[in-house]
mmCIF file of C-alpha atoms in Angstrom:
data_model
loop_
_atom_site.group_PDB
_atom_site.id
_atom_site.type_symbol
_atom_site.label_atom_id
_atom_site.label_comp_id
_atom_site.label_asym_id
_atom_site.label_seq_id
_atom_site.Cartn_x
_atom_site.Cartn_y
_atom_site.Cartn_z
ATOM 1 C CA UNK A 1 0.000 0.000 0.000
ATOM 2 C CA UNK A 2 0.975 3.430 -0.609
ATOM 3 C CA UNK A 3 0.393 6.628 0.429
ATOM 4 C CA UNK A 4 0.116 9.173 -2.594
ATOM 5 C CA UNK A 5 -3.594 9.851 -1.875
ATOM 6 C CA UNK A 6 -3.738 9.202 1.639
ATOM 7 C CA UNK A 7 -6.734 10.446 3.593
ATOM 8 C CA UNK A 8 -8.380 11.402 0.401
ATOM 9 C CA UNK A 9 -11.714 10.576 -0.965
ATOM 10 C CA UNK A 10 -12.351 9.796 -4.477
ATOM 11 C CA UNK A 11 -15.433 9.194 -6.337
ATOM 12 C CA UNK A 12 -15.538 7.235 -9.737
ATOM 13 C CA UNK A 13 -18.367 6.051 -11.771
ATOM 14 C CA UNK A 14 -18.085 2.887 -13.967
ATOM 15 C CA UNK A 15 -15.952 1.744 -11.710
ATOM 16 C CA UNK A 16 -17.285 -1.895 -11.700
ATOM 17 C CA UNK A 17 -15.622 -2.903 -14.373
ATOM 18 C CA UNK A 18 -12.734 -2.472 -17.066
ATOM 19 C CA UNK A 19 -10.748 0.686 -16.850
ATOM 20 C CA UNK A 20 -12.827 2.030 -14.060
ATOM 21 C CA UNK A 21 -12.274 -1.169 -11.842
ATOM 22 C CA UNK A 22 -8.458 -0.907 -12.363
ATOM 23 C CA UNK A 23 -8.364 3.127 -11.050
ATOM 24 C CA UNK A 24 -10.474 2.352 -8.286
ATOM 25 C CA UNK A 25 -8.246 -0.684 -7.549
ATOM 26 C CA UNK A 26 -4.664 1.492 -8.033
ATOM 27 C CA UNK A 27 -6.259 4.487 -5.612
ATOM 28 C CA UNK A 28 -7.733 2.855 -3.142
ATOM 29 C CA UNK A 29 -3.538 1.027 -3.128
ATOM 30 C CA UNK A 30 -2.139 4.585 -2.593
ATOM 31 C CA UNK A 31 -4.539 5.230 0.432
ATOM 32 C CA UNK A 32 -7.469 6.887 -0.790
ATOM 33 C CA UNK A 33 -10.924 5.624 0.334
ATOM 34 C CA UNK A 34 -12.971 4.904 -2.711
ATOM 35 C CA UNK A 35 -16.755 5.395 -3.484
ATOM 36 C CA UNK A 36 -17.475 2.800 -6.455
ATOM 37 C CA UNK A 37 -20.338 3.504 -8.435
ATOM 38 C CA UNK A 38 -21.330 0.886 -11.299
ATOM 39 C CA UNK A 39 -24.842 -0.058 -11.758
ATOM 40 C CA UNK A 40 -23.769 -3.050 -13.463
ATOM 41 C CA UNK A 41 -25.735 -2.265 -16.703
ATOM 42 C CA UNK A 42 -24.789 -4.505 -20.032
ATOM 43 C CA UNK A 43 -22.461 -2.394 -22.491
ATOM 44 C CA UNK A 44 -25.571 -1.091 -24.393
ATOM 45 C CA UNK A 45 -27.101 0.202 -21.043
ATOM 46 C CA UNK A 46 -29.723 -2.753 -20.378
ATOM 47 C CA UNK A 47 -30.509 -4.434 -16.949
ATOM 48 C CA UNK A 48 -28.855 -4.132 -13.332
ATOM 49 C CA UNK A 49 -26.728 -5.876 -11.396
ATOM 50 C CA UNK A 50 -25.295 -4.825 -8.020
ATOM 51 C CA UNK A 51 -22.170 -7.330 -8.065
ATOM 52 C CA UNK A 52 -19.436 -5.615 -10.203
ATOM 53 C CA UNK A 53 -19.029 -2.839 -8.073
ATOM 54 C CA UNK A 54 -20.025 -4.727 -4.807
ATOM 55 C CA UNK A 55 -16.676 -7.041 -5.754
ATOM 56 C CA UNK A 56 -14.501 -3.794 -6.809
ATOM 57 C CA UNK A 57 -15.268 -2.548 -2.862
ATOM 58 C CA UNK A 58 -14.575 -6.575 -1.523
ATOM 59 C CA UNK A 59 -11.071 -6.516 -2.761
ATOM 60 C CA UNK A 60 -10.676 -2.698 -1.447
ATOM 61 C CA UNK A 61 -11.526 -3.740 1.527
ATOM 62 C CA UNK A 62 -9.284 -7.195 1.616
ATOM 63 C CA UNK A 63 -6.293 -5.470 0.383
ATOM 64 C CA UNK A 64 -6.693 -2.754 3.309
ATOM 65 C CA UNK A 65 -8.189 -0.011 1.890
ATOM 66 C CA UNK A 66 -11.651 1.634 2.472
ATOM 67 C CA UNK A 67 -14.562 1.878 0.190
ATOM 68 C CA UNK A 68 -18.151 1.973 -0.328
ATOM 69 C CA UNK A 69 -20.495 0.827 -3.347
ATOM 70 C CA UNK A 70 -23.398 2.977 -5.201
ATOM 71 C CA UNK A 71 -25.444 1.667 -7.452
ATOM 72 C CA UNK A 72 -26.477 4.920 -8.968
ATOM 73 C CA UNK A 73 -27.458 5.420 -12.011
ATOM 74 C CA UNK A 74 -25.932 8.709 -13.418
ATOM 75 C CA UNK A 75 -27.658 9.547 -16.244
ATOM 76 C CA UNK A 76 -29.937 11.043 -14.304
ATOM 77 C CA UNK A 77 -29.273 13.830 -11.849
ATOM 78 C CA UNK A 78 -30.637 12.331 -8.814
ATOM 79 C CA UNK A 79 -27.703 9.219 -9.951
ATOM 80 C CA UNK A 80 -25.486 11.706 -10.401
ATOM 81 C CA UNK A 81 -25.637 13.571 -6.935
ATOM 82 C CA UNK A 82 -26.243 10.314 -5.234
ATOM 83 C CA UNK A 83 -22.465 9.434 -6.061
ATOM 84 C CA UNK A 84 -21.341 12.569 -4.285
ATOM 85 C CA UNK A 85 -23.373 12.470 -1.424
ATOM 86 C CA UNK A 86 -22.225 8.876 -0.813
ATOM 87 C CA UNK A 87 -18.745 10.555 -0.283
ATOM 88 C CA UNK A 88 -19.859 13.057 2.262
ATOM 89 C CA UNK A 89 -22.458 11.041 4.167
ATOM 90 C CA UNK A 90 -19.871 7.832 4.655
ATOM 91 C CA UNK A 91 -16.574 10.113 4.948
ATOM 92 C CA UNK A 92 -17.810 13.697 4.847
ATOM 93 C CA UNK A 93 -15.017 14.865 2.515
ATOM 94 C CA UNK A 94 -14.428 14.815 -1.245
ATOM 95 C CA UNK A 95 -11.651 15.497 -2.942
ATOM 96 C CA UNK A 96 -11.563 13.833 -6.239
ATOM 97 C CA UNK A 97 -13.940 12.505 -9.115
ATOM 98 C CA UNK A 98 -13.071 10.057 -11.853
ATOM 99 C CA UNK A 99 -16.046 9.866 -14.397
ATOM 100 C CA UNK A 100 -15.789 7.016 -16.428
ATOM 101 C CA UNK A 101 -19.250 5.273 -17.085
ATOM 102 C CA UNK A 102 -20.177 4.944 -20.642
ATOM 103 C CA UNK A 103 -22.428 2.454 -22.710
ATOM 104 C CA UNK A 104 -22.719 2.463 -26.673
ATOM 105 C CA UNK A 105 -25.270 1.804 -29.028
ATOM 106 C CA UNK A 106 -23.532 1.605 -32.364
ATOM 107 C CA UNK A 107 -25.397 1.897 -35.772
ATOM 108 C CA UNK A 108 -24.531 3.822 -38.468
ATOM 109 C CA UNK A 109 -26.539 7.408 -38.928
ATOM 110 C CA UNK A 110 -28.817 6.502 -41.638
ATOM 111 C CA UNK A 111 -29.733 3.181 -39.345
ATOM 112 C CA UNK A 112 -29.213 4.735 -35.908
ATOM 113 C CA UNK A 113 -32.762 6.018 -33.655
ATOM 114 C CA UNK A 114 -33.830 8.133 -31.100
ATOM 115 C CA UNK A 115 -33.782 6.536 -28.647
ATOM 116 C CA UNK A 116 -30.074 5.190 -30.006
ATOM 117 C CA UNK A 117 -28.823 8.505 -29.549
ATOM 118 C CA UNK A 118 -30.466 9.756 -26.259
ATOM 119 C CA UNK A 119 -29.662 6.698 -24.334
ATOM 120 C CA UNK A 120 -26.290 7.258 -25.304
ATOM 121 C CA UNK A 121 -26.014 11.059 -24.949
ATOM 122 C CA UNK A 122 -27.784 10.983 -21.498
ATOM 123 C CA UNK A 123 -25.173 8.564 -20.178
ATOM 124 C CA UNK A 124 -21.858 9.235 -21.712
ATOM 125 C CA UNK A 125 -22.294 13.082 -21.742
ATOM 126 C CA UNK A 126 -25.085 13.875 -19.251
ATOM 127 C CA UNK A 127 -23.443 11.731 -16.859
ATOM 128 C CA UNK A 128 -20.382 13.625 -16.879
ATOM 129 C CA UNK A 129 -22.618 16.566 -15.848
ATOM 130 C CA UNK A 130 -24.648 15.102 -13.064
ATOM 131 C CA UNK A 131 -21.325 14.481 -10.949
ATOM 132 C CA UNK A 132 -19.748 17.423 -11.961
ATOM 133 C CA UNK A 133 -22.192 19.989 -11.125
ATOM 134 C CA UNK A 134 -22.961 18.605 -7.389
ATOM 135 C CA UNK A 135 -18.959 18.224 -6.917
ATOM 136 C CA UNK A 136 -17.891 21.448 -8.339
ATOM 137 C CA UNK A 137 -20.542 23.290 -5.689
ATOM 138 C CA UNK A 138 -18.398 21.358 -3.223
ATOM 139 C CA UNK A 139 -15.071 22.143 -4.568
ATOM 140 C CA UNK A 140 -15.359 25.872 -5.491
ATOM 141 C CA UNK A 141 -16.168 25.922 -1.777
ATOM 142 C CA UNK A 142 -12.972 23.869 -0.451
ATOM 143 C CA UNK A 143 -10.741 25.654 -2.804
ATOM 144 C CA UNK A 144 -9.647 22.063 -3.770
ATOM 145 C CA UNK A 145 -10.805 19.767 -6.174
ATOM 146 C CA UNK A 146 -9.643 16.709 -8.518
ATOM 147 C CA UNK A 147 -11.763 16.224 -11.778
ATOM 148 C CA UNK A 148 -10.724 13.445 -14.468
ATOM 149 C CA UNK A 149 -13.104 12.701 -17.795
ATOM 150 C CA UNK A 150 -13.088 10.265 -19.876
ATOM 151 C CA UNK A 151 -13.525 10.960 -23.560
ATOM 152 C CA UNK A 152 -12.236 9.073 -26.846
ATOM 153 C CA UNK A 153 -11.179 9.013 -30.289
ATOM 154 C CA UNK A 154 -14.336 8.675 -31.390
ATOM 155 C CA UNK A 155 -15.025 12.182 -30.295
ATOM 156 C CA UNK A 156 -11.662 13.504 -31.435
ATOM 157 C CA UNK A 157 -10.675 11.483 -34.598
ATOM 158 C CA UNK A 158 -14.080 10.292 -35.539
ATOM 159 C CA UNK A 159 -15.084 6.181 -35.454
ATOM 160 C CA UNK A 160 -17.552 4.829 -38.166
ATOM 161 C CA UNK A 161 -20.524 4.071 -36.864
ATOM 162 C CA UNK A 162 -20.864 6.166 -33.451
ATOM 163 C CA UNK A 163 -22.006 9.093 -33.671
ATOM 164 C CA UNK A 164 -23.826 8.855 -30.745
ATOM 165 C CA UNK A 165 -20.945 7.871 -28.569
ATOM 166 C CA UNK A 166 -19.065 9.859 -30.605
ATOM 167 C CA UNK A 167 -21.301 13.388 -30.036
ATOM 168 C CA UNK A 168 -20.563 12.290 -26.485
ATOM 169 C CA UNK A 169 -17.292 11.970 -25.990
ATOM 170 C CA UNK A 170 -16.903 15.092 -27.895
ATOM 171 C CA UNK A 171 -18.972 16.849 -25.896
ATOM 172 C CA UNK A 172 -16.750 15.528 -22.639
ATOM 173 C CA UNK A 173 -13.823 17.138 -24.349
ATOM 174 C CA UNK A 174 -15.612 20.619 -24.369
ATOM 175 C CA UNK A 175 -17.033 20.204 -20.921
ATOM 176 C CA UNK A 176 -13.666 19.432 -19.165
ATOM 177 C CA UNK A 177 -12.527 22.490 -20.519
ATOM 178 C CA UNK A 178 -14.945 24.494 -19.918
ATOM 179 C CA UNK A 179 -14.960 23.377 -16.403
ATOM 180 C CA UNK A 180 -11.072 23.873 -16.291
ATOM 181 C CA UNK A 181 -11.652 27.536 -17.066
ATOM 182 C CA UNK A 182 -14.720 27.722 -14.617
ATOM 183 C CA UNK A 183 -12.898 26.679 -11.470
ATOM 184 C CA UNK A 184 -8.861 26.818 -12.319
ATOM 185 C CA UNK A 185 -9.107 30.145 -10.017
ATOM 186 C CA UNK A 186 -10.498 28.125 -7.092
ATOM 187 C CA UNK A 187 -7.728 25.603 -6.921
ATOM 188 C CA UNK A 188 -9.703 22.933 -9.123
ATOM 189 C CA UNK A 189 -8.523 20.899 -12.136
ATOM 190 C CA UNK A 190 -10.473 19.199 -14.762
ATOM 191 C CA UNK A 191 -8.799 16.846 -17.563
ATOM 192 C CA UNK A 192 -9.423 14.354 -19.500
ATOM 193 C CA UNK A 193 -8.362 10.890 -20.617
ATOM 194 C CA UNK A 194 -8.541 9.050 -23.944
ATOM 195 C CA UNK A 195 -7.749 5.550 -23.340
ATOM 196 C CA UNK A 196 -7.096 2.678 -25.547
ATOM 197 C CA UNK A 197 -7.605 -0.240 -23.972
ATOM 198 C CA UNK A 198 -9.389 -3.647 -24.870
ATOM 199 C CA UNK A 199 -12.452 -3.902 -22.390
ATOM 200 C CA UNK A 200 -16.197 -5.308 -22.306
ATOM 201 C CA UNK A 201 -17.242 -2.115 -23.843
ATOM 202 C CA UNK A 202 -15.458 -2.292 -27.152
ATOM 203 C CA UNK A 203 -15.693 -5.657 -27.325
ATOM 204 C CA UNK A 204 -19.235 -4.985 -28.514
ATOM 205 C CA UNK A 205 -18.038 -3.314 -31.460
ATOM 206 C CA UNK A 206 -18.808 -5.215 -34.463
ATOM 207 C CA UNK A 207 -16.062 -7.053 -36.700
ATOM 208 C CA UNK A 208 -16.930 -5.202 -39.658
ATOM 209 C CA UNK A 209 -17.063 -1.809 -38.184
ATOM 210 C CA UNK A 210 -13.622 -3.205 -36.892
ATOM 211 C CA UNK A 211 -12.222 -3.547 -40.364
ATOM 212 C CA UNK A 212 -13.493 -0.838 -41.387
ATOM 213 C CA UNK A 213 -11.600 1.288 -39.562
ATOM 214 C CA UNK A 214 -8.880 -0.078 -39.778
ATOM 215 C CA UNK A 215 -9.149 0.864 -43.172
ATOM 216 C CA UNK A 216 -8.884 4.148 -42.527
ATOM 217 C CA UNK A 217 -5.406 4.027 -39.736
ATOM 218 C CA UNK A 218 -8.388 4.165 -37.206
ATOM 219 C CA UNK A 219 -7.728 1.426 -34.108
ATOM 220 C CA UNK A 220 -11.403 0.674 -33.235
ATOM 221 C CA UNK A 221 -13.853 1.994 -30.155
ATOM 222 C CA UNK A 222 -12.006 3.373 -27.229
ATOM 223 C CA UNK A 223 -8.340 3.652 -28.630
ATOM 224 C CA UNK A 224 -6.410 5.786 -30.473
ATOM 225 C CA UNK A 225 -4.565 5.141 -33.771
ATOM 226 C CA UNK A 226 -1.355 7.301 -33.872
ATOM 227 C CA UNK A 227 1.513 6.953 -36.108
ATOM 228 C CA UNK A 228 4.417 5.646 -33.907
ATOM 229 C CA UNK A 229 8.148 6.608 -34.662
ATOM 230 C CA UNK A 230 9.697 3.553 -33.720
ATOM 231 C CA UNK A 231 9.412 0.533 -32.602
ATOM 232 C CA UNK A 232 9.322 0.648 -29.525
ATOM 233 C CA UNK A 233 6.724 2.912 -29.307
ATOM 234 C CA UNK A 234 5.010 0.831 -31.474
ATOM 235 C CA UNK A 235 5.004 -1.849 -28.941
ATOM 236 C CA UNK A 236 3.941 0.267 -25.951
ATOM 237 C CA UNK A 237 0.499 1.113 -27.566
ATOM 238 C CA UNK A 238 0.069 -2.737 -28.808
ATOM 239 C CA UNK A 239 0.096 -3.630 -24.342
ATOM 240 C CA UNK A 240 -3.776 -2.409 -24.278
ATOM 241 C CA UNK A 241 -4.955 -3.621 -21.266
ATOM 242 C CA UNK A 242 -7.218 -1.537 -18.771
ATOM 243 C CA UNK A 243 -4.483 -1.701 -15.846
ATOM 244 C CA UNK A 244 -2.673 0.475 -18.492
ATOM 245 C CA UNK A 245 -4.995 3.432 -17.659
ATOM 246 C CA UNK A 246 -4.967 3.656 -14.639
ATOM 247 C CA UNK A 247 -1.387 5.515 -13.859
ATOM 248 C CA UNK A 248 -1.917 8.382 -16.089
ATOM 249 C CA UNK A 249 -5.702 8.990 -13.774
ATOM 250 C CA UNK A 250 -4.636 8.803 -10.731
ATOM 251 C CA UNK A 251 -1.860 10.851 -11.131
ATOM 252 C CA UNK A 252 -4.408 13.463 -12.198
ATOM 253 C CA UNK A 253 -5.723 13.224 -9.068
ATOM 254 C CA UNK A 254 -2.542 13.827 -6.827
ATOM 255 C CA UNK A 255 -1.945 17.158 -5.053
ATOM 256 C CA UNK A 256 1.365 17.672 -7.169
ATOM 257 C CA UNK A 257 -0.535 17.476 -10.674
ATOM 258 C CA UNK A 258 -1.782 21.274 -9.104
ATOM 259 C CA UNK A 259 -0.966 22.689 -12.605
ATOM 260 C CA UNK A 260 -2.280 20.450 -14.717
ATOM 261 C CA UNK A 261 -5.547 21.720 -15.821
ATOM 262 C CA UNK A 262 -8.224 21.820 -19.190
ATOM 263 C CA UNK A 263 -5.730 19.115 -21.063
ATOM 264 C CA UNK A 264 -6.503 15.819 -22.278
ATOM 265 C CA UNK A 265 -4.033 12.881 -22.577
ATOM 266 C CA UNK A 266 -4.309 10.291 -25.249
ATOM 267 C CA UNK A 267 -3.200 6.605 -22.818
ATOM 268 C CA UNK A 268 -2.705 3.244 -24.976
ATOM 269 C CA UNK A 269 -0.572 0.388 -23.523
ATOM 270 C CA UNK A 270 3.094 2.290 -22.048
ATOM 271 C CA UNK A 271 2.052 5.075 -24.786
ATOM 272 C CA UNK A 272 0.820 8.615 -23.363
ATOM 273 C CA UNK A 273 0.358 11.734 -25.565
ATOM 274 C CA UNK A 274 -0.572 15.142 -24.451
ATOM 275 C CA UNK A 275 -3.439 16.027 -27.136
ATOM 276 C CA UNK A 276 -2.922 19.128 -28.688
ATOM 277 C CA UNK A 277 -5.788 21.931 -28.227
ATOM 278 C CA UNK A 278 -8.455 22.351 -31.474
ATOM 279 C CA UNK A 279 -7.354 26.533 -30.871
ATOM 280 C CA UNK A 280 -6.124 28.281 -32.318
ATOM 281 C CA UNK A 281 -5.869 26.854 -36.119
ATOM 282 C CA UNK A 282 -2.612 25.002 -37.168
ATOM 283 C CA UNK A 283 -2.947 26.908 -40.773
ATOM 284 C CA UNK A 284 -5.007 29.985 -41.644
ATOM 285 C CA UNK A 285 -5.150 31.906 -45.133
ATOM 286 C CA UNK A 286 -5.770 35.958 -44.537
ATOM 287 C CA UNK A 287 -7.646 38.859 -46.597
ATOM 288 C CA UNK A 288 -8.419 42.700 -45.828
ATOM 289 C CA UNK A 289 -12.098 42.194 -46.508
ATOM 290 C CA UNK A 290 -14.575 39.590 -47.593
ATOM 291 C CA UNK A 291 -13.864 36.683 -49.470
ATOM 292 C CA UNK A 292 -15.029 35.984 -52.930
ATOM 293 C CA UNK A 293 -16.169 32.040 -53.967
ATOM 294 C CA UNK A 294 -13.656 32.515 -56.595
ATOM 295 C CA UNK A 295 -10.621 33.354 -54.434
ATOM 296 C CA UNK A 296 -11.970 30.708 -52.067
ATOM 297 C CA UNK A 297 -12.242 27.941 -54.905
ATOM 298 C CA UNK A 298 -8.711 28.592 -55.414
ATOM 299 C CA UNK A 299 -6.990 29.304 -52.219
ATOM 300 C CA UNK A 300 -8.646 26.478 -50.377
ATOM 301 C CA UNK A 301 -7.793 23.115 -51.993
ATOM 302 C CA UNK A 302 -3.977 25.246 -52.651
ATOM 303 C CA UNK A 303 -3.407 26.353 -49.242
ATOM 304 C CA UNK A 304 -5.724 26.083 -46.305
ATOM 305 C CA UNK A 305 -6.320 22.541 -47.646
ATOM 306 C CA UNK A 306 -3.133 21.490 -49.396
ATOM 307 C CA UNK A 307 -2.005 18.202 -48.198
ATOM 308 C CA UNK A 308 -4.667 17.326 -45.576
ATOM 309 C CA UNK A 309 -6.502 14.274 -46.561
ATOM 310 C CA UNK A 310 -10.261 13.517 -46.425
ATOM 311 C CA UNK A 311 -10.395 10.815 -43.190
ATOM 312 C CA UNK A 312 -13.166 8.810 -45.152
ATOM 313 C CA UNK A 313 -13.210 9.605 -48.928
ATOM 314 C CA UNK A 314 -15.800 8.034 -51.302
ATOM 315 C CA UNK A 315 -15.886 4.656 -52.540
ATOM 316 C CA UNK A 316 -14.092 4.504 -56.101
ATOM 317 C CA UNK A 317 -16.316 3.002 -57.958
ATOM 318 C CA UNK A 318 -18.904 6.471 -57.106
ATOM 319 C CA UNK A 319 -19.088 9.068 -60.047
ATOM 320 C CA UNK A 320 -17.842 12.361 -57.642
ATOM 321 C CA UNK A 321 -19.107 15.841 -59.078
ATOM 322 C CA UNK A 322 -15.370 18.071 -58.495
ATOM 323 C CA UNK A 323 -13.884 14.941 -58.471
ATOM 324 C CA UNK A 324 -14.583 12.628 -61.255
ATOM 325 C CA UNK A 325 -16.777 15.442 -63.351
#
């Protein structure tokens, strides 16, 4: 056991299972006490069960650590301030939140429904909010405050298929920094982590979606697909596992990671990549005045576009107007 987070209080959703399992495992070993929420819902949302997270707290609690289990359900805001009030009403301190439950739906646009996309949205986006709003009330208050997301590359890069998930986990990009730049001044941090790992969740994904895109340089649902300069880089993002993820979040969550805020960190296998920021542009073209279609339709494809290719380009066997005619 160690002591890196000793006599603090974290709380993490999804923590039943996969990734989530492995953080709550790896802080509860450096001395924090640990509230484990994980409704135990299938990967697509469905049922209940109370025994993933209710096992996560058993071997806490056998190792030597403390922690409680909450069976929340956080897609809700009632779920979502549960979680925190399990904190305060067991230990009566917070200090830390880890939000990491997710579920996907995956169906391509033209197939995907409603209720597809809501379930998705409320859960991997909403239920970043429900914590986040009852914790930050807290925080803002203590002056002191730990916040780690989780978002992915379907969010960042784009996977075929998700748009749902992928809406989300954009959206959890924005929020965290958002919320970085809402309480920074109160001695609060928010990031974010992209893992690749292989877990329950993206083993859902189907094999064609799979080959797809991997098609495109694209690594599949959850991980991240970056070109590697050698190889052994190339062999530190192939070492996917969950237990993989779990270093890079909790040391988001000690005191000396005070600086660290609003960034998100790409984590496959022994690989981890600070993300660079969507602002400002990487390449810009500039006039004194408005731009004409004509000086557009030439200065674009030359310049602002020159060399940047299209992540999913037609199928070539499609007549393309501009392209083909």
């Amino acid at each position: 056991m160690g002591n890196l987070l000793e006599g603090k209080v974290i709380a993490m959703t999804g923590a039943g299972r996969g990734i989530g399992r492995e953080c709550a495992l790896l802080a509860a070993s450096e001395g924090a006490r640990v509230v484990v929420n994980d409704p135990g819902v299938n990967p697509d949302g469905t049922g209940h069960d109370n025994g993933p997270a209710e096992q996560v707290v058993e071997e806490i609690r056998k190792m030597g650590g403390e922690a409680v289990p909450n069976f929340a359900d956080v897609s809700t805001m009632e779920g979502g301030e549960s979680v925190i009030r399990t904190a305060l009403d067991t230990w009566g301190r917070l200090d830390g939140l880890v939000n990491l439950a997710a579920i996907l739906r995956d169906r391509m646009i033209f197939n995907m429904t409603e209720e597809e996309w809501d379930d998705v949205i409320r859960v991997d986006l909403k239920g970043h909010f429900t914590t986040i709003k009852p914790a930050s009330v807290l925080f803002r208050q203590q002056r002191y405050g730990r916040i780690v997301n989780f978002t992915s590359v379907s969010g960042l890069q784009g996977n075929s298929g998700q748009a749902n998930y992928g809406a989300a986990k954009a959206g959890v990009a924005g929020l965290t920094r958002v919320v970085a730049r809402d309480l920074g001044r109160y001695g609060v941090t928010c990031n974010a982590i992209a893992p690749g790992a292989q877990t329950r969740l993206t083993a859902t994904v189907p094999q064609q979606a799979r080959e797809l895109r991997a098609q495109r340089g694209i690594a599949g649902a959850g991980t991240i697909a970056q070109p590697t300069a050698n190889r052994a880089a190339e062999e530190a993002a192939t070492m996917r596992t969950p237990d993989m993820v779990a270093p890079m979040t909790i040391y988001l969550l000690l005191d000396e990671a005070w600086n660290i805020n609003g960034r998100i960190f790409q984590v496959a296998g022994g690989h981890i990549g600070l993300l660079a920021d969507l602002y400002p542009p990487f390449r810009n073209i500039y006039k004194h005045g408005k731009w004409t279609l004509d000086e557009l339709r030439m200065l674009v494809p030359s310049q602002l576009m020159a060399g940047i290719p299209n992540p999913a380009p037609p199928a070539e066997d499609i007549r393309i107007p501009g392209r083909d005619f």
